[in-house]
Amino acid sequence: MFETGSDILKTSTGRTLRSEEMIINMGPQHPSTHGVLRLELVVDGEIVVDVIPQLGYLHRCFEKHSEAMNNYQQVIPYCDRLDYLASMNMDWAYALTAEKLLNLQVPERVEYIRVIMAELQRIASHLVALGTYGLDIGAFTPFLYMFRDRELILDLFEMTCGARLLYNYIWVGGVSHDLPPNFIQKTKEFCTYFKPQIKEYNDLLTYNEIFIKRTANVGVLPADVAVSYACSGPMLRGSGVDFDLRRDDPYGIYNRFQWDVCVGKGEVGTIGDCWDRYIVRMREMEQSVRIIEQALEQISEGDVMSAIPKRIRPNAGDCYVRTESPRGEIGFYLVSDGSGTPYRVKARSPAFVNLSVCPEICRGYMIADVVAILGSIDIVLGEVDR
Amino acid sequence: MTPQEIIEKLKSTFGEIITDAKAEGVVEPFVKVKAESMKDVALFLRDDTDLQLDFLMCLSGIDLGKGNLGVVYNLASMNKKHKMTIKVEVPRDKAEVPSVESVWKTANWHEREAYDLVGITFTGHPDLRRILLPTDWEGHPLRKDYKVPEYYQGMKVPY
C-alpha cells in the first residue's frame, strides 16, 4: 500500500524509498506464503532491504465470536479453526485454560488420550510443515511421501471422532468419544511403520546437497533475539535454546514420559538457520513417537465423560495457560465474569508471534531466501489472523 | 521467586505506583501498576537480576466495563522459571499506555492488535497501525459497546 501520484514513494510504515529501492508484493496469492499473507518486500535489486508483513486476510473475529457464545464448550469448534493443522493441540490448550478457571481435574484415561492425540497431531502437523517446506525449496517427492503418511494419522483420528481435520474432540473436562476398540492396536502399528519412514525422509531431503545449500546459513535467528520476540516451539529451539513447555512448564501428564528436547546445533551452518529449524521438527517426530508408545503402554480403562461439567460457570477471575503446539506456545488468556459466557478470550498464537520476527531475519538476504525463511517459520494463517 | 516475593520486591521498589496486588485467593497472582509508569516497571522486571522476566508470553487488551480499558501482560522468566501477570487500567476516554516495544520486541505486534481491536493507544510505539482489520475500518470491535456497521465501503454487511 504505497502512495502514488507524487514523486515520493512510501512504504506502508511511512518510510520514503530511496531511488534505488522498490517495493514488490509477495502474496496474498503466493504459493510460498501457505495461505493468504501479503509480504511487502522493499528490495534493492535482488537484496531484501525490509519486509513488512500485512495480515488480516483470514481474520474471522475468533475473539469476538467467543464472547458471544453462551457456553464455554461452544468456543471449542472455533479453536479447531485457529491452527487447522493442529486442531487437537488448540482444543487442548483452551480446555486446559477453562479447567484451570474451574479448578477441574480430568480422569487418568482422558489425560492419556489427550497426550496420544496431541502427539499424533504434532507428527501430522510437522509432516505438512516439512513436506511443504521441501516443496517451497523445489523438492517435490518428499511432499508426496509425507502426505501419504499423514493420511494414516488422519485415519486414526477419523476412527476416533469421525472428523479428519477439525475434530471438536477435546472438551472442557474430557473428550467427546472414548477410543474405539482397535485404536491402540492400530496406533502401535502406525508407530512401527513410521519410525523407518523418518530415515527415508532424511535420505530424500534432509541431507540433500541442494536443500542444504538453500537452507544452511539462511535466516539466522540468534537466541537473544528469539527470546526478545518471544519466539517459541521449533523456532526457539532451532536457535539453540533448550526450552520446551512440555518439560519446562509441564501440563497434562508429560512428566511421566521419557523423551528428549531437540535443539538446533548448527550442524551444517550457523545455529538458528533455516536448516536447524527444519531438523528440530524432523527429530521431534521421533520423540513424539516415543511418547506415544509409552502412553499406549500405560493407558488404563476408565470413563472419559465423567468429569465433563453439565453447566460451566467459573468464578470471576482470569488466567493464562500455555501449552506446546507444533508451532510453539499456544496460550489462552481467559477472563470470566462469573456468568456462563466467557467475558474475554484472547488466543496467543505461536505463528502470529513467530511471524513478527520475520522482518528481522529476512534483511540482507535474497528474494529467493525469503521463501526459504518463511517456510521455516511454518505459519498457519488461520492462527495468525484468527 | 514465589509470587509473594515478587510482589514484595515490586512494592518496596515502586511504592505508590503499585496500586493493587494479590498472590492468593485468585487463579493467577497479579500486580496492578499505574499506567503512566508501565515502561519503568517493565524495564525493571526485565533487567533486575532476581526477576529476569525476559519473556512476554502474552499481551491482551480488554474492555473492563465501567468506562475502563485494561492491558494485561503475562510474563515469564526463561532462567528463573517463574511467572507474573501485570495489569494496568486506563479510562476509556484517555486510553493511553506507554509502549513496552523497546523492552520486549514481541510487544510490537501485540500492541498493534490491542490498538486495533480494543482501541488502546500505546504512546511511543514505532508503528502503531491496525494489524488485523483493514486500515479504513471504523471502531474497535472488542469494546463491549461496539456496533457492527451496517455498511462497509458501500457494501451491506450481512449480519
XYZ file of C-alpha atoms in Angstrom:
545
model
C 0.000 0.000 0.000
C 2.180 2.823 -1.221
C 1.139 6.254 -2.278
C 1.273 7.115 -5.942
C 0.552 10.406 -7.618
C 3.541 12.152 -6.174
C 7.234 11.795 -6.812
C 7.768 10.267 -3.408
C 7.021 6.573 -2.884
C 6.496 5.390 0.652
C 6.235 2.019 2.325
C 3.142 1.316 4.390
C 5.131 2.138 7.518
C 5.641 5.635 6.136
C 9.303 5.381 5.180
C 10.291 7.164 1.973
C 12.003 4.902 -0.552
C 15.496 5.699 -1.735
C 15.805 5.963 -5.502
C 17.453 2.547 -5.910
C 14.766 0.768 -3.864
C 11.450 -0.621 -4.993
C 8.525 -2.471 -3.460
C 7.496 -5.962 -4.532
C 4.288 -7.514 -3.272
C 4.591 -11.175 -2.360
C 1.114 -12.535 -1.815
C -1.681 -12.638 -0.738
C -1.965 -15.209 -3.524
C 1.508 -16.670 -3.496
C 2.116 -20.388 -3.012
C 5.026 -19.977 -0.622
C 3.032 -17.940 1.878
C 0.954 -21.063 2.692
C -2.260 -19.101 2.845
C -3.276 -15.517 2.434
C -0.388 -13.459 3.735
C 0.987 -10.445 1.948
C 4.603 -9.508 2.359
C 5.631 -6.068 1.241
C 9.248 -6.544 0.185
C 11.426 -3.474 -0.088
C 14.234 -4.578 -2.379
C 17.421 -3.108 -3.718
C 17.954 -5.184 -6.828
C 17.869 -8.747 -5.578
C 18.689 -7.862 -1.958
C 15.864 -7.608 0.562
C 16.119 -4.330 2.474
C 12.960 -4.726 4.528
C 9.911 -6.946 4.838
C 6.573 -5.593 6.024
C 4.024 -8.366 6.643
C 0.398 -7.389 6.022
C -2.023 -9.614 7.893
C -5.736 -9.927 8.289
C -6.833 -11.524 5.031
C -8.157 -14.507 7.005
C -9.427 -12.626 10.058
C -12.592 -14.311 11.304
C -13.157 -12.459 14.587
C -12.406 -15.502 16.751
C -12.251 -13.453 19.928
C -15.433 -11.504 19.169
C -17.317 -14.695 18.335
C -16.113 -16.387 21.521
C -17.567 -13.605 23.618
C -20.949 -14.182 22.003
C -21.099 -17.905 22.871
C -23.388 -18.711 25.769
C -21.347 -21.725 26.837
C -17.641 -22.323 27.304
C -17.816 -25.593 25.328
C -19.144 -23.802 22.254
C -15.841 -21.997 21.771
C -14.034 -25.259 21.018
C -15.118 -25.606 17.354
C -13.721 -22.114 16.801
C -10.457 -23.183 18.434
C -10.310 -26.028 15.916
C -10.193 -23.458 13.178
C -7.332 -21.451 14.642
C -4.493 -23.745 13.691
C -6.345 -26.087 11.395
C -3.303 -28.324 11.024
C -3.115 -28.888 14.781
C -6.710 -28.687 15.983
C -6.149 -31.192 18.788
C -3.469 -29.014 20.356
C -5.654 -25.907 20.086
C -8.625 -27.634 21.738
C -6.426 -28.980 24.485
C -4.959 -25.562 25.258
C -8.405 -23.997 25.513
C -9.802 -26.888 27.555
C -6.867 -26.662 29.975
C -7.453 -22.933 30.461
C -11.125 -23.407 31.199
C -10.313 -26.310 33.523
C -7.871 -24.148 35.429
C -10.566 -21.487 35.882
C -12.948 -24.193 37.104
C -10.252 -25.946 39.153
C -11.258 -29.193 37.481
C -9.347 -32.488 37.429
C -9.839 -34.786 34.454
C -9.710 -38.612 34.722
C -6.469 -40.520 34.107
C -7.654 -42.081 30.885
C -8.541 -38.673 29.461
C -5.038 -37.399 30.230
C -3.514 -40.280 28.288
C -5.916 -39.914 25.377
C -5.086 -36.211 25.166
C -1.342 -36.850 25.107
C -1.679 -39.522 22.418
C -3.883 -37.277 20.281
C -1.669 -34.224 20.731
C 1.486 -36.101 19.799
C -0.137 -37.779 16.786
C -1.281 -34.332 15.757
C 2.222 -32.977 16.209
C 3.576 -35.593 13.810
C 0.802 -34.858 11.306
C 1.436 -31.126 11.532
C 5.199 -31.470 11.184
C 4.708 -33.714 8.158
C 2.786 -30.919 6.441
C 5.344 -28.344 7.529
C 8.320 -30.357 6.295
C 6.627 -31.595 3.134
C 5.543 -28.160 2.009
C 8.914 -26.774 3.018
C 10.573 -29.172 0.592
C 8.035 -28.070 -1.989
C 8.943 -24.421 -1.444
C 12.606 -25.183 -1.977
C 11.925 -27.303 -5.057
C 11.801 -30.908 -3.803
C 8.508 -32.422 -4.896
C 8.812 -36.100 -3.914
C 9.163 -35.800 -0.103
C 5.907 -33.856 -0.078
C 4.053 -36.839 -1.541
C 5.661 -39.311 0.861
C 4.862 -37.165 3.883
C 1.262 -36.545 2.896
C 0.841 -40.290 2.326
C 1.976 -40.965 5.897
C -0.073 -38.122 7.329
C -3.169 -39.793 5.906
C -2.575 -42.717 8.278
C -2.780 -40.378 11.270
C -5.903 -38.724 9.896
C -7.405 -42.225 9.564
C -6.760 -42.791 13.260
C -8.479 -39.510 14.104
C -11.393 -40.304 11.825
C -11.753 -43.671 13.520
C -11.922 -41.935 16.902
C -14.190 -38.962 16.349
C -15.357 -39.062 12.741
C -13.519 -35.963 11.542
C -10.282 -35.726 9.608
C -9.301 -32.103 10.117
C -11.479 -30.206 12.599
C -12.207 -32.599 15.422
C -14.040 -30.826 18.253
C -12.718 -33.804 20.223
C -11.089 -32.460 23.384
C -13.754 -30.865 25.538
C -13.610 -28.992 28.810
C -13.392 -31.813 31.367
C -12.923 -34.711 28.980
C -13.113 -35.862 25.395
C -16.160 -36.329 23.192
C -15.723 -40.067 22.471
C -13.839 -42.907 24.075
C -11.183 -44.607 21.949
C -12.595 -47.203 19.540
C -11.728 -50.848 20.405
C -8.898 -51.356 17.918
C -7.372 -47.873 18.262
C -4.437 -48.906 20.446
C -3.502 -51.757 18.136
C -3.735 -49.546 15.046
C -1.664 -46.793 16.639
C 1.040 -49.269 17.616
C 1.098 -50.494 14.014
C 1.438 -46.909 12.857
C 4.399 -46.294 15.186
C 6.157 -49.409 13.913
C 5.556 -48.322 10.346
C 6.501 -44.707 10.894
C 9.896 -44.987 12.575
C 11.783 -46.265 9.471
C 9.980 -43.636 7.371
C 11.871 -40.860 9.157
C 15.122 -42.318 7.878
C 13.686 -42.273 4.398
C 12.772 -38.582 4.689
C 16.297 -37.855 5.853
C 17.763 -39.686 2.867
C 15.406 -37.921 0.495
C 15.552 -34.386 1.771
C 17.473 -33.565 4.937
C 20.982 -34.281 3.710
C 20.293 -33.429 0.072
C 23.060 -31.103 -1.057
C 20.821 -28.638 -2.859
C 18.486 -28.490 0.116
C 21.375 -27.751 2.468
C 22.692 -25.042 0.141
C 19.308 -23.349 0.135
C 18.730 -23.508 3.901
C 22.061 -23.537 5.765
C 23.268 -20.099 6.933
C 19.995 -18.545 5.729
C 17.682 -16.608 8.034
C 19.895 -16.902 11.082
C 17.968 -16.089 14.262
C 20.203 -15.501 17.310
C 18.949 -16.846 20.637
C 18.613 -13.450 22.372
C 16.567 -12.026 19.502
C 14.352 -15.113 19.587
C 13.647 -14.614 23.301
C 13.027 -10.890 22.915
C 10.483 -11.622 20.187
C 9.024 -14.405 22.376
C 9.513 -16.963 19.616
C 8.574 -20.444 20.696
C 8.496 -24.031 19.554
C 10.895 -25.238 16.848
C 11.657 -21.605 16.038
C 13.147 -21.051 19.517
C 14.766 -24.470 19.796
C 16.273 -24.073 16.336
C 18.194 -21.127 17.771
C 19.794 -23.432 20.308
C 17.571 -22.546 23.276
C 16.820 -25.705 25.221
C 13.228 -24.902 26.128
C 10.107 -26.959 25.711
C 6.902 -26.232 27.601
C 6.140 -29.937 27.863
C 9.214 -30.273 30.056
C 9.805 -26.770 31.464
C 6.240 -25.716 32.284
C 4.619 -29.141 32.446
C 0.922 -29.650 31.868
C -1.130 -32.802 31.495
C 0.998 -35.837 32.330
C 4.123 -35.168 30.285
C 6.356 -35.618 33.333
C 5.597 -39.348 33.237
C 7.379 -39.994 29.947
C 10.992 -40.339 28.895
C 11.871 -38.185 25.897
C 14.387 -35.591 24.764
C 14.087 -31.962 23.758
C 15.682 -31.380 20.337
C 17.654 -28.198 19.732
C 19.473 -26.781 16.732
C 23.247 -27.157 16.861
C 24.324 -25.567 13.611
C 25.363 -28.900 12.138
C 25.600 -27.730 8.534
C 25.713 -23.972 9.038
C 25.097 -21.435 11.794
C 22.983 -22.087 14.877
C 19.498 -20.737 14.246
C 19.440 -21.020 10.469
C 16.594 -22.452 8.408
C 18.109 -25.938 8.351
C 18.244 -26.018 12.153
C 14.575 -25.156 12.429
C 13.860 -27.852 9.872
C 15.860 -30.552 11.634
C 14.287 -29.758 15.019
C 10.884 -30.599 13.519
C 12.231 -33.760 11.938
C 13.717 -35.003 15.212
C 10.672 -34.010 17.237
C 8.647 -36.510 15.267
C 10.865 -39.319 16.581
C 10.372 -38.055 20.125
C 6.620 -37.848 19.623
C 6.591 -41.495 18.571
C 8.485 -42.329 21.758
C 5.897 -40.513 23.882
C 3.003 -42.180 22.077
C 4.479 -45.648 22.573
C 4.924 -45.084 26.298
C 1.432 -43.645 26.642
C -0.068 -46.624 24.818
C 1.649 -48.949 27.278
C 0.489 -47.057 30.354
C -3.091 -46.174 29.421
C -5.767 -47.666 31.663
C -9.513 -48.147 31.379
C -11.953 -45.571 32.652
C -14.874 -43.288 31.870
C -13.932 -40.363 29.657
C -17.148 -38.372 30.114
C -17.444 -38.448 33.903
C -15.773 -35.080 34.590
C -17.470 -33.053 31.864
C -19.477 -30.397 33.703
C -23.146 -30.059 32.837
C -23.025 -26.331 33.292
C -19.845 -24.274 33.202
C -19.866 -21.157 35.349
C -16.373 -20.399 36.636
C -15.929 -17.886 39.422
C -14.964 -14.400 38.309
C -11.261 -14.331 37.537
C -8.739 -14.645 34.786
C -5.881 -16.915 33.854
C -3.365 -17.575 31.125
C -2.368 -21.138 30.316
C 0.234 -22.046 27.733
C 0.932 -25.341 26.041
C 3.292 -26.562 23.366
C 1.615 -26.810 19.971
C 3.598 -27.983 16.922
C 4.320 -24.326 16.171
C 5.163 -23.281 19.699
C 3.454 -21.680 22.627
C -0.305 -21.607 22.204
C -1.791 -19.788 25.149
C -5.287 -18.694 26.012
C -5.992 -15.723 28.225
C -9.470 -16.312 29.543
C -11.490 -13.893 31.659
C -14.656 -14.966 33.423
C -17.174 -12.595 34.982
C -18.954 -15.419 36.777
C -21.549 -16.000 34.075
C -21.765 -18.871 31.606
C -20.320 -16.744 28.791
C -16.581 -16.105 28.505
C -16.010 -12.390 29.125
C -12.809 -12.223 27.112
C -10.901 -14.882 25.181
C -7.510 -13.990 23.816
C -5.589 -16.535 21.807
C -1.848 -16.005 21.924
C -0.959 -17.823 18.764
C 2.594 -19.021 18.160
C 2.530 -18.406 14.420
C 1.494 -14.756 14.912
C 4.384 -14.145 17.285
C 6.908 -16.170 15.285
C 5.963 -14.285 12.130
C 6.682 -10.950 13.804
C 10.393 -11.795 13.808
C 10.319 -12.363 10.031
C 11.475 -8.820 9.050
C 14.378 -9.140 11.454
C 15.764 -12.337 9.875
C 14.996 -11.547 6.219
C 17.009 -8.324 5.912
C 20.113 -8.660 3.778
C 19.176 -11.928 2.105
C 17.999 -12.539 -1.469
C 14.352 -12.589 -2.529
C 14.502 -16.356 -3.035
C 15.718 -16.748 0.547
C 12.548 -15.080 1.831
C 10.670 -18.144 0.564
C 13.020 -20.425 2.489
C 12.806 -18.311 5.653
C 9.032 -18.012 5.589
C 8.703 -21.757 5.071
C 10.991 -22.444 8.019
C 8.832 -20.276 10.300
C 5.949 -22.628 9.450
C 2.986 -20.287 9.738
C -0.650 -21.252 9.557
C -2.686 -18.258 8.563
C -5.789 -19.423 10.370
C -3.848 -18.881 13.544
C -2.001 -15.720 12.556
C -5.187 -13.861 11.642
C -7.620 -15.640 13.963
C 10.924 -16.486 43.397
C 7.426 -17.066 44.655
C 4.674 -14.662 43.578
C 4.614 -13.217 47.107
C 8.331 -12.367 46.961
C 7.974 -10.760 43.531
C 5.078 -8.637 44.762
C 7.012 -7.517 47.846
C 10.056 -6.659 45.773
C 7.954 -4.553 43.405
C 6.150 -2.836 46.266
C 9.394 -1.920 48.010
C 10.927 -0.625 44.769
C 7.989 1.303 43.332
C 5.798 2.102 46.340
C 2.784 4.168 45.265
C 2.999 3.045 41.650
C 1.750 -0.430 42.587
C -1.948 0.113 43.154
C -3.033 -3.452 43.831
C -1.527 -6.934 44.082
C -2.763 -10.374 45.029
C -0.795 -13.582 45.468
C -3.517 -15.731 46.983
C -7.225 -16.199 46.553
C -7.016 -15.658 42.782
C -6.422 -18.085 39.935
C -3.237 -16.298 38.976
C -1.230 -13.824 41.065
C -1.084 -10.338 39.604
C 0.282 -6.862 40.178
C -1.614 -3.753 39.165
C 0.506 -0.837 38.036
C -0.269 2.829 37.332
C -0.450 3.111 33.556
C 1.919 6.074 33.157
C 4.780 4.174 34.894
C 4.376 0.935 32.964
C 7.563 1.322 30.947
C 9.773 1.900 34.011
C 8.251 -1.117 35.715
C 8.738 -3.170 32.544
C 12.425 -2.301 32.349
C 12.888 -3.227 35.994
C 11.049 -6.533 35.532
C 13.265 -7.473 32.626
C 16.642 -6.303 33.949
C 16.536 -6.995 37.690
C 18.817 -9.935 38.453
C 16.300 -11.618 40.750
C 13.329 -11.227 38.434
C 14.680 -11.605 34.881
C 11.189 -11.647 33.376
C 12.512 -11.627 29.831
C 9.738 -13.495 28.042
C 6.491 -11.637 27.328
C 4.146 -14.568 26.780
C 1.036 -12.583 26.020
C -0.279 -9.041 25.965
C -4.038 -8.600 25.891
C -6.256 -5.583 25.683
C -9.582 -5.878 27.458
C -12.704 -3.808 27.958
C -13.211 -3.906 31.713
C -16.590 -2.164 31.656
C -17.465 0.817 33.909
C -15.692 3.114 31.459
C -12.289 1.478 31.790
C -10.000 -0.404 29.464
C -7.146 -2.624 30.590
C -3.939 -4.162 29.365
C -2.669 -7.467 30.761
C 0.968 -8.529 30.450
C 1.720 -12.218 31.081
C 5.426 -12.547 31.785
C 7.744 -15.489 32.320
C 11.413 -15.888 33.032
C 13.445 -18.285 30.905
C 16.135 -18.745 33.569
C 14.226 -18.469 36.835
C 11.111 -20.330 35.649
C 8.728 -18.029 37.491
C 5.822 -16.064 36.088
C 3.974 -12.868 36.875
C 0.972 -11.040 35.495
C 0.986 -7.246 35.295
C -2.221 -5.321 34.781
C -2.887 -1.692 34.005
C -6.187 0.114 33.864
C -6.920 3.291 31.897
C -10.080 5.343 31.431
C -11.806 4.798 28.109
C -11.737 8.475 27.079
C -7.974 8.708 27.614
C -6.780 5.208 26.859
C -3.032 5.736 26.703
C -0.389 3.298 27.917
C 3.360 3.675 27.348
C 4.588 1.165 24.802
C 6.899 -1.611 26.016
C 8.035 -2.425 22.478
C 11.595 -1.377 23.300
C 11.643 -3.692 26.333
C 10.182 -6.818 24.765
C 10.216 -6.750 20.959
C 7.264 -9.111 20.769
C 5.050 -6.357 22.203
C 5.187 -4.621 18.826
C 2.512 -6.762 17.163
C 0.589 -7.476 20.355
C 0.210 -3.752 20.987
C -0.863 -3.162 17.425
C -3.507 -5.831 17.928
C -4.713 -4.300 21.189
C -4.892 -0.918 19.457
C -6.766 -2.424 16.532
C -9.352 -4.456 18.424
C -9.741 -2.645 21.756
C -8.610 0.866 20.877
C -5.807 1.425 23.366
C -3.143 3.902 22.227
C 0.402 2.875 23.073
C 2.485 6.013 23.303
C 5.986 5.712 21.902
C 5.133 2.744 19.687
C 7.170 2.982 16.466
C 4.477 1.748 14.098
C 1.003 1.871 15.620
C -1.194 0.852 12.694
C -4.125 -1.529 12.548
C -2.918 -5.086 12.095
C -5.854 -7.458 11.600
C -8.592 -5.165 10.311
C -8.459 -3.053 7.138
C -6.791 0.321 7.589
C -10.043 2.195 6.914
C -12.119 0.230 9.448
C -14.022 2.309 11.966
C -14.269 1.466 15.636
C -12.699 -1.175 17.834
C -14.691 -4.446 17.774
C -13.688 -5.892 21.145
C -15.146 -2.963 23.045
C -18.348 -4.119 24.658
C -20.394 -1.257 23.212
C -19.223 -1.885 19.642
C -21.938 -1.897 16.982
C -21.314 -3.741 13.727
C -21.537 -1.111 10.963
C -24.368 -1.541 8.504
C -22.205 -0.721 5.532
C -18.521 -1.115 4.787
C -17.340 0.835 1.735
C -20.873 0.849 0.319
C -21.299 -2.914 0.751
C -24.006 -4.143 3.095
C -22.604 -6.166 5.987
C -24.908 -9.210 6.006
C -25.300 -9.731 9.761
